[in-house]
Amino acid sequence: MTPLTREECAKLDTEDPLAGFREEFTLPEGVVYLDGNSLGALPKATPERVARVVEREWGADLVASWSTAGWWDQPRALGAKIAPLVGADTHEVVVGDSTSTNLFKTLVAALRQNPDRKVVVGESGNFPTDLYVTQGVVELVGATERRVAPGEPDLEAALATGDVAVVVLSHVDYHTGTLRDMAGVTRLAHEYGALVIWDLCHSVGALPIELGACEVDFAVGCTYKYLNGGPGAPAFTFVAERHHASARQPITGWHGHARPFEFSGEYVPAEGASHFLSGAQSLIAAAALEVSLELWSRVDLGQLRAKSLALTDLFVSLVADAGLTLVTPLAEERRGSQVSLRHPDGPAGEAVVRAMAERGVVGDFRQPDVLRFGFAPLYLRHVDVHDAAMALVEVLRSHG
Amino acid sequence: MTPLTREECAKLDTEDPLAGFREEFTLPEGVVYLDGNSLGALPKATPERVARVVEREWGADLVASWSTAGWWDQPRALGAKIAPLVGADTHEVVVGDSTSTNLFKTLVAALRQNPDRKVVVGESGNFPTDLYVTQGVVELVGATERRVAPGEPDLEAALATGDVAVVVLSHVDYHTGTLRDMAGVTRLAHEYGALVIWDLCHSVGALPIELGACEVDFAVGCTYKYLNGGPGAPAFTFVAERHHASARQPITGWHGHARPFEFSGEYVPAEGASHFLSGAQSLIAAAALEVSLELWSRVDLGQLRAKSLALTDLFVSLVADAGLTLVTPLAEERRGSQVSLRHPDGPAGEAVVRAMAERGVVGDFRQPDVLRFGFAPLYLRHVDVHDAAMALVEVLRSHG
């Protein structure tokens, strides 16, 4: 596309149906924040809600809040709020623990759902914790990891051996911003008799997700990136309804028990995704997430995706001649809400990111040579993207 | 002891070296809170610290806070603050996840440390999540659970078969308030070649703990009861230094990696207890816990224990003739900071607890017949205990 002028960008902002959301976030003065793919911005309503859970629910009402403030059911209530963002039914999602722990639980459960097979396929270059957790699980249960190069051709070759129990993939790659074909890859895995676990950390809140329509088996994801749940906010777990009756995760704590307040000595799994809960979760962290998910309930995901593509298109077109190599696929069906650019002189790229930060444009750098810019459509304007691109061009020129 | 009058209690309060701590907590007007063994009270300094992590560290400083606000090291920094409360070295404790998940990790690690044995011993009546997690682990790794009646005689009989890898016990029983002989039981287990995991949920912050001196192998515990970290606050894990080089937990996430920011594809365990970390933890929840642990750093645990025993003694003496059966051992070396009383007509006990709550005395009821009263020495006065006991006596009389 032809690069737009700043005036043209300003005009697009006036026509943006999501423009009003920007006012619902606290953003530091003079900063263009392109790191919402790492830590999402703070909703303005969050501090008051957090103060309420601390001062009223905890401080004043104390233990009574387990029932009166809905604390016990919060992992399910938050899951129900995430469900529409990922194309799931409300009872298929629960919130709690970290993405790493939830991947651990779902991977063990998925292996048990496919007991005649012992191979877990992952892709090199996936976010390290996915690879590490897979290593931990296969060592624990006596399975085997088969790691392939990213992409459907190598994946299909790995599946074709007929011994693959589970495939673990990221929906959007954290490093390159590549979006995978969730429907196609899931179908491919199923054709070869494998189950699929999708890591949604870099896609949830960045684009529409259709776990149900894609017949996904399990999914995990975090809420502190595009979902604005706060630093280290609790993660979520999706378990497709068809697995509810038989899927068994291994961290069988009392929050996943069918009748926890009977204090019986034998574990009986709760129904639905609730069985995937284990122990107590911070209700303060949960309150912060509750606020952002209420905000998210008003977002049209189609509008979100359209704006995300427009912003990333805009950025790519404005930095096209800057001397960096585009890593993120331009094809819309392969693009997340992020633009990754490779610097010809790897380590110098880190200095570029620092120099941009000094000019108020916050992106990040990932070893060995990638500049990473995330585009959160709820609080970024076209003019912000224009300013960020110009800053990048100028920094590269002055660092040249 | 002879029951004290309210005036004598008031005099004891004026002489109480811990009396000043009460002013550091928010307590609802007109309430005597005897449920701090379930959810500890709110420190007055917490709301401001939580507002700071939300508004400044998250809202204003955003991702930079991972380094500038010490977010990345928070699980170790909080662990170092818990260490002196449990008699551990700073690098032996980390904070994160739930007690259930931490028990899962330590139990798998302990079984791997004792690879020629496959039996895990637990006690019936232990807090259900400990039993449930043990069930989950033995099923997962092909070990066996052997559950015995509480107490050293049955435990020794179970150990004497010579095949026990690990013993999982609670330091203070959640139901009865019984305190175990940590040194003696740990020694007993070691003599029979077993390792020990102690659950400290009902003892940490209630009395001094000497994990190092007792040569404990692993321990887990929560921070939302006597430690006042907030509802669902993160739990902690203790790993004795002698196990650091070889102990391996199974949820191998990137927060437990030796060099996480290299984003390498192979998991390399971090040194010390840090290897027991897995994924991201709420930094908002962590900030709340940080406040309470700073308060706890000023507490003399000897004074704490002395006051705890005085308060429970006082309560027991005042309700001695009320028609309930004392469940908690009177012997000091066997008593936690809680008093459990059995009601002769089980279900009626629940109504008694409700009637007390209407009079502003908050305790709780545990099936089938136990009235449970926790005594948090930092914010309870002798006069509070007197008032609570009188309320119990009156309620029992009117319900008679």
PDB file of C-alpha atoms in Angstrom, chain B residues 45 107 271 380:
ATOM      1  CA  ALA B  45      -0.132  -0.556  54.318  1.00  0.00           C
ATOM      2  CA  LEU B 107       6.333 -34.639  45.495  1.00  0.00           C
ATOM      3  CA  GLU B 271      20.183 -22.963  40.556  1.00  0.00           C
ATOM      4  CA  LEU B 380      -5.983 -10.355  68.553  1.00  0.00           C
TER       5      LEU B 380
END
